[in-house]
Amino acid sequence: GKTVITYGTFDMFHIGHLKLLQRAKALGDRLVVGVSTDEFNARKGKKVLIPYEQRREIVENIKGVDLVIPEENWEQKAEDIRRYGVDILVMGSDWEGKFDHLKERCEVVYLPRTENISTTELKKSLINF
Ligand code: C2G
């Protein structure tokens, strides 16, 4: 069967994350998800509200997700593709082109982001809630 991998922070899990994971899984038979650790997000310069352990537990319990691994750095993708026998790397279109160097190792697919939802927007709407 085909193994698909994708990576993300998945902070304040929302419909955009769900639709990405669903579409990624539809491309294969097994879906591996790399969830960014709190330390890696700090290095990404990305503020995160929900701690890694909770983000990981939520993603692990999403139907269709077969394995969750920690994403600790930018460099691990090539190793993960080898280690998990990955056939397809899937990312949302905001990453378009950024992982083309991995095309030597597996298929790389960028899927359109889901409109009108993002963690940033959710945070903004919470302020006035
Ligand atoms: N996404 C989406 N639609 C949205 C929001 C997010 O399709 N409205 C997708 C993103 O394109 C990404 C995934 O959902 O593929 C996870 O989004 P984030 O948690 O924001 O991921 P990010 O912090 O960009 O981390 O090494 C890659 C990075 O870890 C990606």
Short mmCIF file of C-alpha atoms and ligand atoms in Angstrom, two decimals:
data_model
loop_
_atom_site.label_atom_id
_atom_site.label_comp_id
_atom_site.label_asym_id
_atom_site.label_seq_id
_atom_site.Cartn_x
_atom_site.Cartn_y
_atom_site.Cartn_z
CA GLY A 1 0.00 0.00 0.00
CA LYS A 2 0.94 3.63 -0.33
CA THR A 3 2.25 5.65 2.61
CA VAL A 4 1.53 9.37 2.80
CA ILE A 5 3.25 11.83 5.18
CA THR A 6 2.42 15.38 6.12
CA TYR A 7 3.69 17.80 8.75
CA GLY A 8 2.20 20.61 10.77
CA THR A 9 1.69 22.41 14.04
CA PHE A 10 -2.07 21.74 14.17
CA ASP A 11 -2.58 24.42 16.85
CA MET A 12 -6.26 24.94 17.79
CA PHE A 13 -7.21 22.08 15.48
CA HIS A 14 -9.78 23.28 12.92
CA ILE A 15 -11.59 22.29 9.74
CA GLY A 16 -8.68 23.37 7.54
CA HIS A 17 -6.41 20.89 9.32
CA LEU A 18 -9.05 18.16 9.13
CA LYS A 19 -9.65 18.62 5.41
CA LEU A 20 -5.90 18.54 4.75
CA LEU A 21 -5.49 15.27 6.66
CA GLN A 22 -8.54 13.73 4.96
CA ARG A 23 -7.29 14.64 1.47
CA ALA A 24 -3.78 13.41 2.32
CA LYS A 25 -5.12 10.05 3.51
CA ALA A 26 -7.24 9.72 0.36
CA LEU A 27 -4.00 9.63 -1.67
CA GLY A 28 -2.80 6.40 -0.01
CA ASP A 29 -3.48 3.67 2.51
CA ARG A 30 -1.42 4.83 5.48
CA LEU A 31 -1.06 8.38 6.80
CA VAL A 32 1.90 9.45 8.96
CA VAL A 33 1.69 12.91 10.51
CA GLY A 34 4.69 14.83 11.86
CA VAL A 35 3.44 17.20 14.59
CA SER A 36 5.78 20.11 15.28
CA THR A 37 7.19 20.09 18.82
CA ASP A 38 6.99 23.23 20.95
CA GLU A 39 10.76 23.65 20.64
CA PHE A 40 10.66 23.40 16.84
CA ASN A 41 7.83 25.91 16.65
CA ALA A 42 9.91 28.29 18.75
CA ARG A 43 12.66 27.88 16.14
CA LYS A 44 10.05 28.42 13.37
CA GLY A 45 9.26 31.65 15.22
CA LYS A 46 5.70 30.39 15.45
CA LYS A 47 3.79 31.12 18.69
CA VAL A 48 1.71 28.11 19.72
CA LEU A 49 -1.23 28.13 22.15
CA ILE A 50 -1.74 24.40 22.72
CA PRO A 51 1.19 22.33 23.99
CA TYR A 52 2.67 19.55 21.84
CA GLU A 53 1.30 16.66 23.93
CA GLN A 54 -2.29 17.90 23.46
CA ARG A 55 -1.81 18.70 19.77
CA ARG A 56 -0.34 15.23 19.30
CA GLU A 57 -3.21 13.49 21.17
CA ILE A 58 -5.82 15.32 19.08
CA VAL A 59 -4.14 14.46 15.76
CA GLU A 60 -3.59 10.83 16.88
CA ASN A 61 -7.34 10.53 17.42
CA ILE A 62 -8.37 11.84 14.03
CA LYS A 63 -9.91 9.11 11.89
CA GLY A 64 -7.50 8.23 9.09
CA VAL A 65 -4.33 9.18 10.95
CA ASP A 66 -2.27 5.99 11.36
CA LEU A 67 0.89 7.26 13.05
CA VAL A 68 2.01 10.51 14.64
CA ILE A 69 5.72 11.39 14.95
CA PRO A 70 7.32 14.49 16.46
CA GLU A 71 8.60 17.05 13.97
CA GLU A 72 11.73 18.42 15.63
CA ASN A 73 13.59 20.13 12.78
CA TRP A 74 13.50 21.06 9.09
CA GLU A 75 15.97 18.35 8.09
CA GLN A 76 14.16 15.20 9.24
CA LYS A 77 11.80 14.85 6.26
CA ALA A 78 14.33 13.00 4.05
CA GLU A 79 15.06 10.55 6.88
CA ASP A 80 11.37 10.14 7.70
CA ILE A 81 10.60 9.38 4.02
CA ARG A 82 13.19 6.60 4.13
CA ARG A 83 12.32 5.30 7.60
CA TYR A 84 8.55 5.09 7.01
CA GLY A 85 8.72 4.04 3.36
CA VAL A 86 6.85 7.17 2.32
CA ASP A 87 5.48 7.34 -1.24
CA ILE A 88 3.89 10.81 -1.07
CA LEU A 89 4.65 13.98 0.88
CA VAL A 90 1.57 16.21 1.10
CA MET A 91 1.53 19.86 2.22
CA GLY A 92 -0.94 22.70 1.93
CA SER A 93 -0.44 25.23 -0.88
CA ASP A 94 1.12 27.82 1.45
CA TRP A 95 4.18 25.53 1.18
CA GLU A 96 4.03 25.35 -2.63
CA GLY A 97 7.50 24.57 -4.01
CA LYS A 98 9.22 24.54 -0.63
CA PHE A 99 9.73 20.78 -0.54
CA ASP A 100 10.44 20.14 -4.24
CA HIS A 101 13.98 19.03 -3.33
CA LEU A 102 12.38 15.91 -1.85
CA LYS A 103 10.97 14.91 -5.25
CA GLU A 104 14.03 12.65 -5.67
CA ARG A 105 12.72 10.58 -2.75
CA CYS A 106 8.94 10.58 -3.14
CA GLU A 107 6.02 12.29 -4.84
CA VAL A 108 5.42 15.81 -3.47
CA VAL A 109 1.83 17.10 -3.59
CA TYR A 110 0.61 20.56 -2.56
CA LEU A 111 -3.13 20.78 -1.86
CA PRO A 112 -5.18 23.99 -1.85
CA ARG A 113 -5.64 25.46 1.62
CA THR A 114 -9.19 25.55 3.01
CA GLU A 115 -10.50 29.11 2.69
CA ASN A 116 -11.59 31.39 5.55
CA ILE A 117 -10.06 29.47 8.42
CA SER A 118 -6.73 29.79 10.17
CA THR A 119 -5.42 29.72 13.70
CA THR A 120 -4.48 33.39 13.34
CA GLU A 121 -8.08 34.32 12.37
CA LEU A 122 -9.49 32.19 15.18
CA LYS A 123 -7.29 33.98 17.71
CA LYS A 124 -8.44 37.39 16.37
CA SER A 125 -12.12 36.44 16.60
CA LEU A 126 -11.61 35.19 20.16
CA ILE A 127 -10.36 38.63 21.27
CA ASN A 128 -13.79 40.21 20.63
CA PHE A 129 -15.76 37.16 21.74
N1 C2G B 1 -3.93 24.09 6.18
C1 C2G B 1 -4.93 24.09 5.21
N2 C2G B 1 -5.92 25.01 5.28
C2 C2G B 1 -5.95 25.93 6.28
C3 C2G B 1 -4.96 25.92 7.27
C4 C2G B 1 -3.95 24.98 7.21
O1 C2G B 1 -4.93 23.26 4.28
N3 C2G B 1 -6.96 26.84 6.30
C5 C2G B 1 -2.87 23.09 6.09
C6 C2G B 1 -1.49 23.72 5.95
O2 C2G B 1 -1.24 24.10 4.59
C7 C2G B 1 -0.59 22.59 6.42
C8 C2G B 1 -1.45 21.88 7.48
O3 C2G B 1 -2.81 22.31 7.26
O4 C2G B 1 -0.30 21.68 5.35
C9 C2G B 1 -1.04 22.22 8.89
O5 C2G B 1 -1.09 23.63 9.02
P1 C2G B 1 -0.15 24.32 10.15
O6 C2G B 1 -0.42 23.64 11.46
O7 C2G B 1 -0.27 25.79 10.03
O8 C2G B 1 1.29 23.84 9.65
P2 C2G B 1 2.64 24.71 9.68
O9 C2G B 1 2.78 25.39 10.99
O10 C2G B 1 2.69 25.49 8.43
O11 C2G B 1 3.77 23.56 9.71
O12 C2G B 1 7.51 21.24 8.07
C10 C2G B 1 6.26 21.79 7.73
C11 C2G B 1 5.68 22.57 8.86
O13 C2G B 1 5.72 21.81 10.06
C12 C2G B 1 4.26 22.97 8.55
#
